[in-house]
Coordinates of C-alpha atoms in Angstrom, one line a residue:
X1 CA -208.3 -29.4 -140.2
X2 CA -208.7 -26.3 -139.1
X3 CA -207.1 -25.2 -135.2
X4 CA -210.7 -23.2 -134.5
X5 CA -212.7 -26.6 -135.2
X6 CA -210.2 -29.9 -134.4
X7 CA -211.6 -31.6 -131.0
X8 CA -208.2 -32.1 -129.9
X9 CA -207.3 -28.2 -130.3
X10 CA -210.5 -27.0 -128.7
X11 CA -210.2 -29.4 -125.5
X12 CA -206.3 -28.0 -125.1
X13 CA -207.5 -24.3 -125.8
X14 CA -210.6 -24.0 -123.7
X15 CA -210.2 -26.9 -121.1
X16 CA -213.1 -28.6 -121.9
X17 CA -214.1 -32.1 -123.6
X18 CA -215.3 -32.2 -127.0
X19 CA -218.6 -34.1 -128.0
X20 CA -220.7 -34.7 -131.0
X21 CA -218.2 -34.2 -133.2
X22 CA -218.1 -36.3 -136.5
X23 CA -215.0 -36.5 -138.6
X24 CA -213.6 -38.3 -141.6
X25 CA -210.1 -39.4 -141.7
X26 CA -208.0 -41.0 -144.0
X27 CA -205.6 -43.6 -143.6
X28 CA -202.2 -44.3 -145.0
X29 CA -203.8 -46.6 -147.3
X30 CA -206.3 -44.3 -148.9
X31 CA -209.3 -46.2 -147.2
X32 CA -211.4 -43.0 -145.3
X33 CA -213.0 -44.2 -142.4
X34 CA -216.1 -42.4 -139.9
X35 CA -214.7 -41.2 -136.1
X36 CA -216.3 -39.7 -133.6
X37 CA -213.6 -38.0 -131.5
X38 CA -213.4 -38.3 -128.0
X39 CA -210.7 -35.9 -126.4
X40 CA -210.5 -34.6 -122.6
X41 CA -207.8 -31.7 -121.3
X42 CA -205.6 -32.9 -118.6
X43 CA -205.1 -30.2 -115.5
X44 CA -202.4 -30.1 -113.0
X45 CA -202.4 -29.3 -109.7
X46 CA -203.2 -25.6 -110.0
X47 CA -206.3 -26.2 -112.9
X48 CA -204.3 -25.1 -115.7
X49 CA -204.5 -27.3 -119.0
X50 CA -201.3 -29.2 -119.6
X51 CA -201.7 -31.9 -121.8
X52 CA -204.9 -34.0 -123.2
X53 CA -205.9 -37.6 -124.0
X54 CA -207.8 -38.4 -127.5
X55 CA -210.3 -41.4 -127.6
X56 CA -210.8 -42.4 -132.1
X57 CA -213.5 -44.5 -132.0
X58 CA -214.7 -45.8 -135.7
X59 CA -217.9 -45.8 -136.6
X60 CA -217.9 -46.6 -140.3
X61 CA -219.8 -49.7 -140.2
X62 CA -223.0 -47.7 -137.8
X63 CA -222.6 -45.1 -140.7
X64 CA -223.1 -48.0 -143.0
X65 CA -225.8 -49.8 -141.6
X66 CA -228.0 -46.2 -141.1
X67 CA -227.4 -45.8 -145.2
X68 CA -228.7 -49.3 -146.0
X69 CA -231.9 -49.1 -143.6
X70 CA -232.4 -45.6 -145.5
X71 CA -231.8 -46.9 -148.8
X72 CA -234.1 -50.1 -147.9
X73 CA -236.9 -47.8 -146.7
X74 CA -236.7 -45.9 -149.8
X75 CA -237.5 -48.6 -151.7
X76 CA -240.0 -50.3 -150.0
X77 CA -241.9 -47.7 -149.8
X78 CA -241.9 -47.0 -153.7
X79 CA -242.9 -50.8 -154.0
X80 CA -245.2 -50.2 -152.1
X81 CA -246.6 -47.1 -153.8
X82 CA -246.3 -48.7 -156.9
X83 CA -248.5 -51.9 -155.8
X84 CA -251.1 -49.9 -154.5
X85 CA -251.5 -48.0 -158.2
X86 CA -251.7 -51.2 -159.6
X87 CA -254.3 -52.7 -157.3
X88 CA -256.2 -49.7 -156.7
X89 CA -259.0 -51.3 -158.5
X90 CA -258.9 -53.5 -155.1
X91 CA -261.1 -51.5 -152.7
X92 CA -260.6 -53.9 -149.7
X93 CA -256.6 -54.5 -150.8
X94 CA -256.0 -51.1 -150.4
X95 CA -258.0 -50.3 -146.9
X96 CA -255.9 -53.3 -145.6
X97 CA -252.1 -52.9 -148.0
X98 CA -251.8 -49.6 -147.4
X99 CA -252.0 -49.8 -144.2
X100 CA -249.8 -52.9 -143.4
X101 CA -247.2 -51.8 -145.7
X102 CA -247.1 -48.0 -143.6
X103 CA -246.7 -49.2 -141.0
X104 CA -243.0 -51.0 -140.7
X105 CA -241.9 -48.1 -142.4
X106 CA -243.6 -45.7 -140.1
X107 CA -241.4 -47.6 -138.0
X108 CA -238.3 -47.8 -139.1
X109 CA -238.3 -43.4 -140.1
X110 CA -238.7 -43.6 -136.2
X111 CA -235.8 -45.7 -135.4
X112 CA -233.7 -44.0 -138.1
X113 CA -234.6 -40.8 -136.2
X114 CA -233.9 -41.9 -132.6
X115 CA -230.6 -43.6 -134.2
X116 CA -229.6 -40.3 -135.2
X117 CA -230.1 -39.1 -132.1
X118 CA -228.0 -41.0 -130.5
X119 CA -225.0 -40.0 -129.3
X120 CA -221.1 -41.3 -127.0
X121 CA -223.9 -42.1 -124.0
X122 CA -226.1 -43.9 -126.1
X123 CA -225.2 -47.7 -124.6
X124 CA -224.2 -49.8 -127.6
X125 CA -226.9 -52.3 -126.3
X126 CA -229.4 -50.0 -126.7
X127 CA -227.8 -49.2 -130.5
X128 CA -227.3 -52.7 -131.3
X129 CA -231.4 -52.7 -130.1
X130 CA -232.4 -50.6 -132.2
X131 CA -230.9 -52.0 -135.2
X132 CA -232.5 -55.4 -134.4
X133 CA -236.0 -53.7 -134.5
X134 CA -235.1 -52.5 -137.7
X135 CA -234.2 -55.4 -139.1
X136 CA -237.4 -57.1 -137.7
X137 CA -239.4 -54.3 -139.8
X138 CA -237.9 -54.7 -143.5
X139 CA -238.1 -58.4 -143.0
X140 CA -242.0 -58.1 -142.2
X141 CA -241.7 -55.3 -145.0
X142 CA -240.4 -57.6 -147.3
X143 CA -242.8 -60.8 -146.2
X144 CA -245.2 -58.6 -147.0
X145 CA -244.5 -57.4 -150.5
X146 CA -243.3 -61.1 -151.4
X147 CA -246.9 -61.9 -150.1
X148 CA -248.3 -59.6 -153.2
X149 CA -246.1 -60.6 -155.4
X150 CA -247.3 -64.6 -155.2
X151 CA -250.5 -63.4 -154.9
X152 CA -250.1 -61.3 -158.5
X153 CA -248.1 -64.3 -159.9
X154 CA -251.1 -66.4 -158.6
X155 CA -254.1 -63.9 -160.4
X156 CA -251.2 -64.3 -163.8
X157 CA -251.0 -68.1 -163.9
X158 CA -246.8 -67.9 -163.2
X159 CA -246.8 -68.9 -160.4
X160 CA -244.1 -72.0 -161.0
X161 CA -242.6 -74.8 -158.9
X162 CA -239.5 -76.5 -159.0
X163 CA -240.2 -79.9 -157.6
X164 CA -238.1 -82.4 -156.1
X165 CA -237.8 -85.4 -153.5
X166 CA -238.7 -84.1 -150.2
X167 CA -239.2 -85.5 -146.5
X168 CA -242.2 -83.3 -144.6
X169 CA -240.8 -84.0 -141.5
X170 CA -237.8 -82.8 -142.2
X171 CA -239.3 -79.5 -143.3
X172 CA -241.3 -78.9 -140.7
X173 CA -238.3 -79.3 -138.2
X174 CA -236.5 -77.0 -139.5
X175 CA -239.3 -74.7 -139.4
X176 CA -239.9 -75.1 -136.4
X177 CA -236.3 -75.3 -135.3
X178 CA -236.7 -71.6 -136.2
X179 CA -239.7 -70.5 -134.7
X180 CA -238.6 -71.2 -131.9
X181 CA -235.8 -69.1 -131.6
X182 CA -237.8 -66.4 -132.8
X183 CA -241.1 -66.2 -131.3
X184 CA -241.7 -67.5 -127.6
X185 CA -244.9 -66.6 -126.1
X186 CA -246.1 -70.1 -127.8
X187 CA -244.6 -73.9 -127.6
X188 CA -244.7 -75.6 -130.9
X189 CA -244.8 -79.6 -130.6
X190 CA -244.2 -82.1 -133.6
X191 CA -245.9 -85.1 -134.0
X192 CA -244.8 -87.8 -136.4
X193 CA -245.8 -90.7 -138.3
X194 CA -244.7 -92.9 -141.0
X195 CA -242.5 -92.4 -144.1
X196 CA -243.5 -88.6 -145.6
X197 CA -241.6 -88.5 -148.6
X198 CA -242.9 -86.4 -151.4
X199 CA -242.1 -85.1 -154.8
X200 CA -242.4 -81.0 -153.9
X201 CA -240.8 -77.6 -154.2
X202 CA -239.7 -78.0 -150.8
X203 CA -239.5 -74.0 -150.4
X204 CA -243.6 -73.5 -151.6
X205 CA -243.8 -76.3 -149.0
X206 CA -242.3 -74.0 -146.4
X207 CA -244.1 -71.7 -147.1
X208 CA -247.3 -73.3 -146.5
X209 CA -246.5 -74.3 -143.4
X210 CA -244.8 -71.3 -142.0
X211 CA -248.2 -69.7 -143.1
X212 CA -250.6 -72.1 -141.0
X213 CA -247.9 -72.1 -137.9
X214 CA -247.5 -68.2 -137.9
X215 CA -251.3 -67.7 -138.2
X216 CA -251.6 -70.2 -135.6
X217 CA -249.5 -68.0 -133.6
X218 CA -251.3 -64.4 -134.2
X219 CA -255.0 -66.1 -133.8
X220 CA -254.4 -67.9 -130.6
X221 CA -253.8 -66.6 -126.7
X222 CA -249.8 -66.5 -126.0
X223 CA -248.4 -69.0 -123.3
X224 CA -250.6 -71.7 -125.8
X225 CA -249.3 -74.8 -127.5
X226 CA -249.5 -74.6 -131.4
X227 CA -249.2 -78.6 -132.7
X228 CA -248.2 -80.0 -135.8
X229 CA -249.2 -83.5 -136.8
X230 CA -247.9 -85.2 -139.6
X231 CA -248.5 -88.7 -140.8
X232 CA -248.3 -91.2 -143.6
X233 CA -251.7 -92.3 -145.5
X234 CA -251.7 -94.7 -147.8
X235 CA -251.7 -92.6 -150.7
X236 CA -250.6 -89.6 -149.4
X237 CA -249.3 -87.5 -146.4
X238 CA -251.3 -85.3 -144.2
X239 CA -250.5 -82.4 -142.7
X240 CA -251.9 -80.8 -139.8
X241 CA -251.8 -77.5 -137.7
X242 CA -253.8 -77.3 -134.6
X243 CA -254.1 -74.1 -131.7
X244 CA -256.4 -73.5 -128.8
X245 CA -257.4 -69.7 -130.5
X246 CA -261.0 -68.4 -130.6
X247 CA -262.0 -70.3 -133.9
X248 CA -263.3 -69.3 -136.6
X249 CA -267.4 -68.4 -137.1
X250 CA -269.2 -71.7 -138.9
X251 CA -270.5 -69.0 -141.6
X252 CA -267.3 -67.9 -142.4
X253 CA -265.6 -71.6 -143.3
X254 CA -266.4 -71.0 -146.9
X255 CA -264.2 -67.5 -147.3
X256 CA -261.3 -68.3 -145.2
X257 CA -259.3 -68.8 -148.3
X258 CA -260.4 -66.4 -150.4
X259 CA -258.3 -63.7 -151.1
X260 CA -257.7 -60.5 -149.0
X261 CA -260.2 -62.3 -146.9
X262 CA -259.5 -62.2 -143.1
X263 CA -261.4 -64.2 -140.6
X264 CA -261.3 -61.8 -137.5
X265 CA -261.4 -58.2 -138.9
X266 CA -259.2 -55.5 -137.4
X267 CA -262.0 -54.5 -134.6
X268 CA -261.2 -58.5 -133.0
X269 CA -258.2 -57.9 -131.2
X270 CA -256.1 -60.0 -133.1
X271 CA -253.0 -59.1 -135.4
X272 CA -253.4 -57.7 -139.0
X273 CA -252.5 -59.2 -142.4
X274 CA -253.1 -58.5 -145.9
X275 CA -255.1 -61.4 -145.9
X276 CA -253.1 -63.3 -148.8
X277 CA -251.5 -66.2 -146.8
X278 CA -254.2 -68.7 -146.9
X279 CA -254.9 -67.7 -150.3
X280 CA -251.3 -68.0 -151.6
X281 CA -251.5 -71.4 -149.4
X282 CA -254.2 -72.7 -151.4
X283 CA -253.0 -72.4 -154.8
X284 CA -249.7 -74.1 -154.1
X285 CA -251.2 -77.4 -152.4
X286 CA -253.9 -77.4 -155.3
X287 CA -250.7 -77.0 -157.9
X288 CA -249.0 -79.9 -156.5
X289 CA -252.2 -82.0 -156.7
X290 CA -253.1 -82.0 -153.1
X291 CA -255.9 -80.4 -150.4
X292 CA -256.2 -78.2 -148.2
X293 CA -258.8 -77.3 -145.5
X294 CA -260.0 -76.3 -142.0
X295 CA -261.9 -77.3 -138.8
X296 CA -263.1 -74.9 -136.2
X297 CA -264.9 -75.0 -133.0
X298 CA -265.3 -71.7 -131.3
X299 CA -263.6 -70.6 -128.4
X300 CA -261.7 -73.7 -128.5
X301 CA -259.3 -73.5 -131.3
X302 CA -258.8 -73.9 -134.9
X303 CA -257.0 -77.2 -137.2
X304 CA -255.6 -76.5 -140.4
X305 CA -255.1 -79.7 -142.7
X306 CA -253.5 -80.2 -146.4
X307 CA -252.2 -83.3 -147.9
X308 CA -249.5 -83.9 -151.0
X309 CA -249.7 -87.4 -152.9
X310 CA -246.6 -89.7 -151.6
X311 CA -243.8 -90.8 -153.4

């Protein structure tokens, strides 16, 4: 490296520390690594430079982790371009899509931007923030396009399951066991009863009821208690999701799983979706032989029910 452009030189030469500066160096192993430089001139006791002190701090894996969130957004939004050409027959799916699918990635070009922004002051909590906020939007990016996916496999006839012995309870402790960590404006309480063994694909399952607990989440007020009942039947097991939300409109019973339908339109003050989960929800209980449905009361909250055949 050149004298006129190494940190280290310029700090010794003009008295000054260095900033901002990027470099690559290579070890004695071959591996190159990403440092940002760090060095500071040393004065004695008349202010003239004597020696200096040089701080290496490697930032590979930051360098890393800002290429992957690029390449992910990249991606994304060509899936998503891509589904919106092959729905754009779908007036209402591409109103509601497009706009859903913008949206994290409106989000994460912002955090990419203030991430390169950043520089030696930038607290690594506020970095390490940053990054978790990313991460939060591909993985609603990606929820989102495995939404549309279902729902294509769904329109196709492919969507397949993989069934298996399975308890319910067990599944919806773990799910919960996992809501919990993640989303606390709402309690979530499990109430059990009986032997809920099933034959399943326990991952459709899941998804089913991560569907009815998230939405119970979005369409209710926070610091409210989303509960799940589940019990045996004697022929099957049953199911059931209940919040203290705004309900749902008697005349709108009938469409709630309908496709792209949504129950409280983006004027209502609650949060968007595509519309698919319910949908998607449907098809899979129906597939494994079962039912699924709702009761609403307004103003006072909403129950979401479905049953699978026992063991």
């Amino acid at each position: 490296m050149p004298l006129d452009s190494c940190p280290m030189a310029i700090a010794l030469k003009e008295g000054r520390a260095v900033r901002g500066r990027e470099i690559i160096v290579e070890r004695p192993d071959g591996v190159k690594r990403n440092i940002m430089p760090y060095p500071d001139p040393i004065f004695d006791s008349s202010g003239a430079v004597v020696e200096a002190v040089n701080l290496l701090v490697d930032i590979t894996e930051l360098k890393e982790q800002e290429k992957a969130i690029q390449e992910s957004e990249k991606r994304y939004k060509k899936i998503a371009d891509e589904l919106q050409l092959a729905l754009k027959t779908e007036e209402e799916f591409l109103s509601i899509a497009s706009h859903e699918l913008k949206t994290p990635i409106t989000s994460i070009k912002l955090f990419i931007e203030v991430l390169k922004d950043s520089d030696d002051s930038t607290p690594a909590s506020q970095k390490e923030y940053i990054l978790n906020r990313m991460q939060s939007q591909v993985n609603r990016l990606t929820s989102l396009v495995q939404e549309l996916l279902d729902a294509s496999r769904i329109k196709s006839g492919n969507l397949d399951l993989h069934i298996e012995e399975a308890s319910i309870n067990e599944l919806a402790d773990e799910i919960v066991t996992d809501l919990r960590s993640t989303i606390t404006t709402h309690t979530f309480n499990i109430h059990k009863r009986g032997n809920t063994k099933v034959t399943c694909d326990s991952n459709r399952i899941e998804q089913v009821i991560n569907n009815l607990l998230t939405n119970a989440v979005k369409y209710s007020e926070p610091a409210t208690a989303i509960n799940i009942f589940i019990k045996e039947r004697k022929s099957d097991v049953q199911v059931s999701v209940h919040d203290c939300g705004k309900g749902i409109p008697p005349e709108l019973m009938s469409k709630i799983f309908d496709r792209f339908f949504r129950a409280h339109g983006k004027n209502k003050g609650m949060l968007s979706s595509v519309g698919l989960g319910l949908y998607i929800s449907k098809d899979i209980i129906e597939k494994h032989h079962g039912k699924i449905w709702a009761e609403s009361v307004l103003g006072k909250g909403s129950t979401f029910h479905f049953t699978l055949p026992k063991v």
